[in-house]
Coordinates of C-alpha atoms in Angstrom, one line a residue:
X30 CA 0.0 0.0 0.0
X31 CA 3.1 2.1 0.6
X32 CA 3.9 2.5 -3.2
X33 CA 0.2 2.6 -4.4
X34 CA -0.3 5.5 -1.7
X35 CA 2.6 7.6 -3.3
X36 CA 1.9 7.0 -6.8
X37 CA -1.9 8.2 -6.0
X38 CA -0.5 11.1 -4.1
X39 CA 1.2 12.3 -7.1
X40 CA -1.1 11.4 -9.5
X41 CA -3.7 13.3 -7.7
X42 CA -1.5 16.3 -7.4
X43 CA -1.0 16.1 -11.3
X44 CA -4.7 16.3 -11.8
X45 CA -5.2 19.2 -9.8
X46 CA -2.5 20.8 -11.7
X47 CA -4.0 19.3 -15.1
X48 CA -7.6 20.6 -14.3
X49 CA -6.3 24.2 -13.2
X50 CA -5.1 24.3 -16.7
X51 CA -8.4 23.3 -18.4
X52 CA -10.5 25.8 -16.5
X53 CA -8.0 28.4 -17.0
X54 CA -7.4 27.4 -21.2
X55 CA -11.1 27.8 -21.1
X56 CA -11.5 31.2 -19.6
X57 CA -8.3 32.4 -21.7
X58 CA -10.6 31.4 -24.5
X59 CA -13.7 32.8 -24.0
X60 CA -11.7 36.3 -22.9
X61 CA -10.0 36.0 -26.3
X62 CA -13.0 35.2 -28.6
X63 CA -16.1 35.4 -26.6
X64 CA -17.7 32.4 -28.6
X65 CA -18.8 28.7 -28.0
X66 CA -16.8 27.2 -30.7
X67 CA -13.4 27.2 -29.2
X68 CA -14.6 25.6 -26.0
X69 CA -16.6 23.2 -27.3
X70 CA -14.0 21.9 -30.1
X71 CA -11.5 21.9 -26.9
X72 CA -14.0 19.0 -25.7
X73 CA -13.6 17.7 -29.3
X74 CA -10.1 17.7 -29.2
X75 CA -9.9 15.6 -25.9
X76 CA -12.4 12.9 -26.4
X77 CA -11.9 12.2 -29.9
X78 CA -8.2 10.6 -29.3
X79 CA -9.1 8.8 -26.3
X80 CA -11.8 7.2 -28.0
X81 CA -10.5 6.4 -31.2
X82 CA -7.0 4.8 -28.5
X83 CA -9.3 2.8 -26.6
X84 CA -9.9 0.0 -29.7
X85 CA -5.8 -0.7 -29.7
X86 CA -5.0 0.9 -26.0
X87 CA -5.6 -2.2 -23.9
X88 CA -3.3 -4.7 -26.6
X89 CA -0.4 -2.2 -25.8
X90 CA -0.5 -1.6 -22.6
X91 CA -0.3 -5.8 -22.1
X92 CA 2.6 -6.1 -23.9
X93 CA 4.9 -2.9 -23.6
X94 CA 6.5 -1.8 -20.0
X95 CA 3.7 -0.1 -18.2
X96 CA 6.0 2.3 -16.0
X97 CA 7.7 3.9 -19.3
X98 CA 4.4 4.2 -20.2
X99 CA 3.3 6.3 -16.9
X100 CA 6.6 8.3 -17.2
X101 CA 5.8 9.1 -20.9
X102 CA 2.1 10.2 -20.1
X103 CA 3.7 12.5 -17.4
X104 CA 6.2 14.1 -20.1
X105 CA 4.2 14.3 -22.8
X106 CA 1.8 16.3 -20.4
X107 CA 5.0 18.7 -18.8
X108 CA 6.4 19.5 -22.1
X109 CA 3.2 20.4 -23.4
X110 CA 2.7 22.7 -20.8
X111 CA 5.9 24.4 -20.9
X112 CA 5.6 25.1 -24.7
X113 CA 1.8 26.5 -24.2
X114 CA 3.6 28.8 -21.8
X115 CA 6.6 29.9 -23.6
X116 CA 4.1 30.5 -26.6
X117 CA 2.4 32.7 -24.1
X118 CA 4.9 34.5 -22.8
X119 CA 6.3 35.6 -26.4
X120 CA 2.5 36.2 -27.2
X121 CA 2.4 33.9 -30.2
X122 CA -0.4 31.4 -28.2
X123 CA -3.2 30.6 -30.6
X124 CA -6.4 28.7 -30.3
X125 CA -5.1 26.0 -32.6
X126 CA -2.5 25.0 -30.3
X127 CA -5.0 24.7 -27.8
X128 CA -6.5 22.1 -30.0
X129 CA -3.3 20.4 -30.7
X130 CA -2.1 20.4 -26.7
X131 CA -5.7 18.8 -25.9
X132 CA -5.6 15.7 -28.0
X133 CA -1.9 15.2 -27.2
X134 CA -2.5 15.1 -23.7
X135 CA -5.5 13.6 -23.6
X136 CA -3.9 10.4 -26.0
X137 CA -1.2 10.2 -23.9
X138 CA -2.4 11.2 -20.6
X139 CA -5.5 8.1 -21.4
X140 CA -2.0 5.8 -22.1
X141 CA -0.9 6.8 -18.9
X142 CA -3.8 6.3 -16.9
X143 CA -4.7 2.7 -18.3
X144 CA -0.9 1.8 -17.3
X145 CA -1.4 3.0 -13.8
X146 CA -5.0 1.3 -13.6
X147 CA -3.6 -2.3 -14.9
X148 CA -0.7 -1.8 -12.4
X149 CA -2.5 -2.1 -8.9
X150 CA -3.6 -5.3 -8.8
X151 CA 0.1 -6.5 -8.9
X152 CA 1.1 -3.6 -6.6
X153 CA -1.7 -5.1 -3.2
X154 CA -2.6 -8.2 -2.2
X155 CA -6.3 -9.0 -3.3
X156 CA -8.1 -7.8 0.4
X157 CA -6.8 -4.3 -0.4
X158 CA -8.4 -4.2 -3.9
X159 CA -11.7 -2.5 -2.8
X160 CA -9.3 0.3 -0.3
X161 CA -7.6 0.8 -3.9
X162 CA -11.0 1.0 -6.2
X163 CA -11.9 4.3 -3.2
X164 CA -8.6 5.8 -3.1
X165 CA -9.7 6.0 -7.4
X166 CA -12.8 7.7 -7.1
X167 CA -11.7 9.5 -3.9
X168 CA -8.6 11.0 -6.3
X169 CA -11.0 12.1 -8.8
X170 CA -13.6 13.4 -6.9
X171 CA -11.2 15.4 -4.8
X172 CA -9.3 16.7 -7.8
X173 CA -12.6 17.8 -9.9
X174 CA -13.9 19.8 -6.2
X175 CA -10.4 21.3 -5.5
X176 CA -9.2 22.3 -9.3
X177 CA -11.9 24.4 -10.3
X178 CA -11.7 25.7 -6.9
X179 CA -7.9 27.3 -6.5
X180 CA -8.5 28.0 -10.0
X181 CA -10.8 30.6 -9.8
X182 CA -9.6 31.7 -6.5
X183 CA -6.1 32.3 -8.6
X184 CA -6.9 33.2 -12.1
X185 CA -7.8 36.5 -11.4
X186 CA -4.9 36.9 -10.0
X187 CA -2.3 35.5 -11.3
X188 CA -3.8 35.2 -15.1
X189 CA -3.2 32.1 -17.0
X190 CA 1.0 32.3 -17.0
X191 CA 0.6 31.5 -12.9
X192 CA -1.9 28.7 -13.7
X193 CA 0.8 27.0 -16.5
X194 CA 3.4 27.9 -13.5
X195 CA 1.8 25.6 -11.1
X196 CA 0.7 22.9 -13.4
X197 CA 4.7 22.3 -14.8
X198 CA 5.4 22.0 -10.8
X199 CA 2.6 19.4 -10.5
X200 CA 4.3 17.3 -13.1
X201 CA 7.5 17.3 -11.3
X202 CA 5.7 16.1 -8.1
X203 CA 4.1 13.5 -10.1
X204 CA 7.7 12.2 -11.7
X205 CA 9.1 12.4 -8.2
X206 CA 6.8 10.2 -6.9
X207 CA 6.8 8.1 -9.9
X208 CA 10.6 7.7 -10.4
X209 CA 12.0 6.2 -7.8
X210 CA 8.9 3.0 -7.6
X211 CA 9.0 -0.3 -8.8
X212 CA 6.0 -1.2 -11.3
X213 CA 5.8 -4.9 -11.8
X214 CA 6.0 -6.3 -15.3
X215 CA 3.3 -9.2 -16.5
X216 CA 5.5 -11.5 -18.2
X217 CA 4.0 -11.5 -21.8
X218 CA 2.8 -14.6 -22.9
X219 CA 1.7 -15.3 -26.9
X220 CA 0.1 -18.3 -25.4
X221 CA -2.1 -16.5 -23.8
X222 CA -3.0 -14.3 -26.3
X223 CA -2.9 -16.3 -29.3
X224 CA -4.9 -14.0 -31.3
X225 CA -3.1 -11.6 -34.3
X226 CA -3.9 -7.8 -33.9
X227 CA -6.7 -7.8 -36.1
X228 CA -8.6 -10.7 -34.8
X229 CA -8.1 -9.0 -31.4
X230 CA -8.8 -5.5 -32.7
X231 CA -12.1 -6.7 -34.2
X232 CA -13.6 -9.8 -31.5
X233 CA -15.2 -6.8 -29.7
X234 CA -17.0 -5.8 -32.8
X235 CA -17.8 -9.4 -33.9
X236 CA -18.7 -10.5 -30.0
X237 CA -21.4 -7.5 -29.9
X238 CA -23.2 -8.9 -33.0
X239 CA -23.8 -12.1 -31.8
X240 CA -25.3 -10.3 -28.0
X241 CA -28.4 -7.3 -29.9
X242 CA -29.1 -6.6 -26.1
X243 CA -25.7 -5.3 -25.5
X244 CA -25.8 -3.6 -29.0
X245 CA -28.7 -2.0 -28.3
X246 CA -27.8 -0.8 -25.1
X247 CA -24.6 0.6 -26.4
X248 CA -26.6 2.2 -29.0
X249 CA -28.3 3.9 -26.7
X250 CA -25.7 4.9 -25.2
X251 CA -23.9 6.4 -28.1
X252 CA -27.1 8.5 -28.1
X253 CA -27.5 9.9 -24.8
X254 CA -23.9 10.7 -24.8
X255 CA -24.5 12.8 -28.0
X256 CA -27.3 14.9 -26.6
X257 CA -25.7 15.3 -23.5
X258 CA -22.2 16.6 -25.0
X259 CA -24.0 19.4 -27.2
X260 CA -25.2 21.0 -24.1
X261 CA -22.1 20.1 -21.9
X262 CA -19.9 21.3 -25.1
X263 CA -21.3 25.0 -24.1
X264 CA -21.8 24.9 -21.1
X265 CA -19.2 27.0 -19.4
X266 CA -20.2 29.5 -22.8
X267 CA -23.3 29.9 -20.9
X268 CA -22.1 30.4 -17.7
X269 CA -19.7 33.0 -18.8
X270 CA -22.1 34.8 -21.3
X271 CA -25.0 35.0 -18.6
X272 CA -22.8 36.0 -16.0
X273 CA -20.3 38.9 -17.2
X274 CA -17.6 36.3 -17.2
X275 CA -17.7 35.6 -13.9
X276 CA -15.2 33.2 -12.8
X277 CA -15.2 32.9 -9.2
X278 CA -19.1 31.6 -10.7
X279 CA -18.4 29.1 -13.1
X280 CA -15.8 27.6 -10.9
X281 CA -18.6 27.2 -8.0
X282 CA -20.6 25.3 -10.8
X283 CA -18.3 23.0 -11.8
X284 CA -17.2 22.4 -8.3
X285 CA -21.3 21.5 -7.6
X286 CA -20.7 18.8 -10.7
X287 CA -18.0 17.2 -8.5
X288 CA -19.8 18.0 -5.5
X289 CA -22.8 16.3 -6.7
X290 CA -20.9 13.3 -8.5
X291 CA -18.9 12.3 -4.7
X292 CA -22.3 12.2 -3.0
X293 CA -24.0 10.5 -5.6
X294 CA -21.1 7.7 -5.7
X295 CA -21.4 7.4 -1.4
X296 CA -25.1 7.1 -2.4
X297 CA -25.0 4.2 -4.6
X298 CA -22.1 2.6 -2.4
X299 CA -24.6 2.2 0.2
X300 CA -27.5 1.4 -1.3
X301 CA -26.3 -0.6 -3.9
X302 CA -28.4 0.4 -7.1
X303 CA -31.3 -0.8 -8.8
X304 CA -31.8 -4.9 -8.6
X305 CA -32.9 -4.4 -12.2
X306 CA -29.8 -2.3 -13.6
X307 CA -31.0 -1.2 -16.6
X308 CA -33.9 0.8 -14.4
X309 CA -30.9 2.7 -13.0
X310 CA -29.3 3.3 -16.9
X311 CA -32.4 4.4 -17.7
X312 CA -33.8 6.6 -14.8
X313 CA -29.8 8.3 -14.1
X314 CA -29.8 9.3 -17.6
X315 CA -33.8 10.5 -17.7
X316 CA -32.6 12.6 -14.1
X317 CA -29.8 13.8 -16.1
X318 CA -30.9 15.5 -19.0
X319 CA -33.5 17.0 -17.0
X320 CA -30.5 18.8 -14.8
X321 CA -29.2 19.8 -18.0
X322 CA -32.7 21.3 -19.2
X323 CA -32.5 23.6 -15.7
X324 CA -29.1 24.4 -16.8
X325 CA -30.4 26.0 -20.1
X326 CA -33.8 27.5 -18.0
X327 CA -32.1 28.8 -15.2
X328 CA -30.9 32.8 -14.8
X329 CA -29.6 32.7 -11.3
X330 CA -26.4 31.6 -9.7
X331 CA -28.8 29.7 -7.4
X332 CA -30.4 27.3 -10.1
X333 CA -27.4 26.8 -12.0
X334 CA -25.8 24.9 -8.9
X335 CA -28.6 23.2 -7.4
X336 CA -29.2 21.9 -11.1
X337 CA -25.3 20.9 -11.3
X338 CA -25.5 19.5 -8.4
X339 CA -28.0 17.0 -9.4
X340 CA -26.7 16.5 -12.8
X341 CA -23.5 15.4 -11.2
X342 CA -25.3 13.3 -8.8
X343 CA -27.0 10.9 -11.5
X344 CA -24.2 10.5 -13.1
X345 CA -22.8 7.7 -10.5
X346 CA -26.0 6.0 -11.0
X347 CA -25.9 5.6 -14.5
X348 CA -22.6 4.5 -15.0
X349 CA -22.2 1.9 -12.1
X350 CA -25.5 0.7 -13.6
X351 CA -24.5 0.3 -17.5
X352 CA -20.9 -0.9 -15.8
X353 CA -22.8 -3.8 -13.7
X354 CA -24.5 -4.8 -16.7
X355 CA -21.5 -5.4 -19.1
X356 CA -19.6 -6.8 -15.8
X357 CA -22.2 -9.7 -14.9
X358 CA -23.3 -10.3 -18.5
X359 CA -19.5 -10.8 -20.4
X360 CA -17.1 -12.8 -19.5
X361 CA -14.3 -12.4 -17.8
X362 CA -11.8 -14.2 -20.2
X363 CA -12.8 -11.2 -22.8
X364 CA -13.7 -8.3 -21.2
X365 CA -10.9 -6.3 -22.2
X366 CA -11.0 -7.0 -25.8
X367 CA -15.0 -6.5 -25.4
X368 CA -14.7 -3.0 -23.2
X369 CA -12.5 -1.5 -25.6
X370 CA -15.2 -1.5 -28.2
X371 CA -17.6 -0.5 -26.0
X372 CA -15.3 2.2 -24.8
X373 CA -14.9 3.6 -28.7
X374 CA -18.8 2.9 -30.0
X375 CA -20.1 4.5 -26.6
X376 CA -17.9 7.7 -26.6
X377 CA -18.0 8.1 -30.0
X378 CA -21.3 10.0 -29.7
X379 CA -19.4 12.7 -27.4
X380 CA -16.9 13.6 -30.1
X381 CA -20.0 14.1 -32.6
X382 CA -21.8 16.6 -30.2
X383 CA -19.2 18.6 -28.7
X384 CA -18.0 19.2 -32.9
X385 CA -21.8 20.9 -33.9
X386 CA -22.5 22.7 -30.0
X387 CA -20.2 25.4 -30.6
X388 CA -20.7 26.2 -34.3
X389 CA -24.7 25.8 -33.9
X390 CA -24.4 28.1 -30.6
X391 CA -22.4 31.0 -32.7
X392 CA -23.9 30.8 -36.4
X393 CA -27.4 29.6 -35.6
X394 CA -29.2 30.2 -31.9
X395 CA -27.3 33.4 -30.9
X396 CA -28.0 35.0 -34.0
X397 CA -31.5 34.0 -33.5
X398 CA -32.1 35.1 -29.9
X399 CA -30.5 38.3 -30.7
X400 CA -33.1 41.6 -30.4
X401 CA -34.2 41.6 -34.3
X402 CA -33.7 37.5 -34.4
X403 CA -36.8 35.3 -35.2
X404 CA -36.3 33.5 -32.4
X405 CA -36.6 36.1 -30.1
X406 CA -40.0 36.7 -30.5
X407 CA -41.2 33.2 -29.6
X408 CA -38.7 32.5 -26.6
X409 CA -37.6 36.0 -25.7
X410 CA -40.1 36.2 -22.7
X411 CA -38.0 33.0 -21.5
X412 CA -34.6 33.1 -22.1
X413 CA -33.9 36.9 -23.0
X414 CA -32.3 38.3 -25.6
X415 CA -28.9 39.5 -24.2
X416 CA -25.8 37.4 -25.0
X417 CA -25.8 33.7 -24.2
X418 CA -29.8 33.6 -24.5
X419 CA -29.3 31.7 -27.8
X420 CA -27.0 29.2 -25.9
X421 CA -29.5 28.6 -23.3
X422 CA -32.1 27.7 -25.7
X423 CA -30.1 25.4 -27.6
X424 CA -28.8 23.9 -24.1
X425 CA -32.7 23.6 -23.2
X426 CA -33.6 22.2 -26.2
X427 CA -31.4 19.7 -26.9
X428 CA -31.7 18.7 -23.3
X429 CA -35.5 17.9 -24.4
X430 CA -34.5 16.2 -27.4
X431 CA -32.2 13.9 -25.1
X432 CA -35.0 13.4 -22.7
X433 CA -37.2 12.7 -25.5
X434 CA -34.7 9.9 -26.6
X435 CA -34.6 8.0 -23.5
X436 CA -38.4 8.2 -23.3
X437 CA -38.9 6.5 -26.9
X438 CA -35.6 4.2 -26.2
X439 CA -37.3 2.6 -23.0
X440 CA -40.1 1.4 -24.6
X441 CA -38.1 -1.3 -27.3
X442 CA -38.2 -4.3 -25.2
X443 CA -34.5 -5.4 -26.4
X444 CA -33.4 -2.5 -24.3
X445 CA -35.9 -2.2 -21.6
X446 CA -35.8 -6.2 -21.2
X447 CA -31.5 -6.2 -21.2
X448 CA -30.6 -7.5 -18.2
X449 CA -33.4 -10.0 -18.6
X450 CA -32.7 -11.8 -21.8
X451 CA -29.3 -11.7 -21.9

């Protein structure tokens, strides 16, 4: 436990320092330009990488030397920190190398994370494994409260050069701590995976077909996730539009997200979840989009984060739900191979949204909730018509649309009947 409780003392140091930099990159942003786009193709640029990795991840993290991995994730993360900082310092930072730092990071930093993950179970004996699986979501819980937190205590402060600062410090605490451990090596064994790259690149694909119930449900997952990114994709565009940029405020909502998330996790810890788990896929992500719609509706500080705070709260209860499922119904022998596809199919719907929120926020409902816009004139008595009122309506209405979606999905019994008939 010794090593595993350094490694997660540095790792959580490095996220803090990681999501200091996001919530910072995003305000620099929206001071820049004042639009959606840049934000929500930031969102883009991170999920797309990690998604498309995730098919070919899990084969490479088996077979190459998982600490080199965790050290190269930790690099790759420093060095692009340091040159988003030099490039601001000689004033040459652009929104493109936002883009560019955001999918590097996040494909490394995802390469980095599944190294770490596969690594504790050879780290603790086996009656430790459940202290380990809490010290996780304790590390991300406390990271996605604190971050936002210090960050927009300090970006007023000391701008987005002092935020870069204390990130490149975080990565030399997470080396430090990284460095010096011993990470035990799974001796490789071709017996044991017998399979060539593309017959283990595709089983996923191929074991899906032969299950519809688990199709389906990932299916419907690739279609929640879609709704739900083109209103998460402008979401801090909304918060900063309706709120003078306020960003002591937007931190306070996004520290209600991880406020919400940790107490819906304790909640479903000790109360297990629904004995029928697909009632808990199905009812978290109903709850969910329904947050979001208050999201879009609200005007006040005060709604926004009582309605993050519930957002973030169904969000444990989905995913432990749709994770129970796939745990109880596939088999252990080819769950990895299995995950990974579910991983790509079921996060490919994010990518998708978070590409059309910030170009259909900026070229088609600002424009129309503007004073002369013929929107305005239907929804104006609603949402307004000063800046971000176009944003809130898309947010509301796509939150519908979402809601809408799970609605009409619950009814086909190949979904609503999953854990049944599988």
């Amino acid at each position: 436990m010794r090593t595993v409780l350094t490694l997660w003392i540095g790792q959580l140091v490095s996220i803090i320092g990681s999501e200091m930099t996001n919530f910072a990159i995003a305000l620099w942003a929206w001071e820049l330009t004042g639009q959606a786009t840049p934000l929500s193709l930031m969102f883009f640029f991170t999920r797309t990488p990690t998604a498309l990795a995730a098919i070919f991840a899990g084969v490479i993290v088996d077979r190459c030397n998982r600490k080199q991995l965790m050290v190269l994730g930790d690099s790759v993360a420093g060095l692009s920190t340091l040159i988003l900082f030099s490039l601001l310092l000689s004033q040459n930072l652009a929104i493109w190398h936002l883009y560019l730092a955001a999918a590097v990071n996040s494909l490394f930093g995802y390469f980095q994370h599944l190294a770490y993950s596969a690594s504790l179970s050879s780290l603790v004996a086996e009656t430790h494994y459940t202290r380990v699986a809490a010290m996780g979501s304790l590390k991300e819980a406390g990271a996605y409260i604190a971050a936002p937190t210090l960050a927009g205590i300090l970006y007023p402060k000391i701008g987005l050069e002092g935020i870069l600062i204390i990130d490149l410090i975080t990565f030399f605490v997470a080396i430090a701590t990284l460095a010096p451990q011993i990470i035990p090596q799974p001796q490789f064994s071709r017996n044991a995976h017998p399979e060539n790259w593309y017959s283990a690149l595709t089983f996923g694909f191929r074991y899906l077909l032969k299950h519809p119930p688990l199709l389906a449900l990932l299916l419907f997952l690739f279609g929640s996730n879609f709704f739900d990114s083109v209103v998460l994709g402008i979401l801090p565009a909304l918060i900063l539009s309706r709120s003078d940029s306020n960003a002591t405020l937007f931190a306070s909502i996004q520290m209600a997200f991880g406020i919400g998330g940790l107490t819906g996790a304790i909640a479903i810890g000790l109360w297990g979840g629904f004995k029928r788990r697909i009632h808990g896929v199905l009812i978290g992500s109903l709850c969910g989009k329904i947050s979001l719609m208050l999201l879009g509706l609200g005007r006040s500080p005060s709604v926004w984060i009582a309605a993050a705070v519930a957002g973030g709260f169904f969000i444990p209860l989905t995913l432990s739900s749709n994770q129970g499922i796939w745990f109880s119904k596939v088999e252990t022998e080819v769950q990895g191979r299995v995950f990974a596809t579910r991983y790509l199919i079921a996060q490919m719907g994010a990518p998708l949204g978070f590409a059309i929120a910030g170009p259909l926020a900026d070229r088609v409902f600002e424009p129309a909730m503007s004073a002369n816009g013929q929107f305005s004139q239907i929804f104006g008595e609603i949402f307004g018509s000063n800046p971000g009122a176009g944003i809130a309506l898309q947010c509301t209405l796509f939150s519908i649309l979402g809601l809408c979606f799970v609605l009409a999905a619950s009814t086909i019994p190949l979904l609503r009947e999953n854990d049944k008939s599988l």
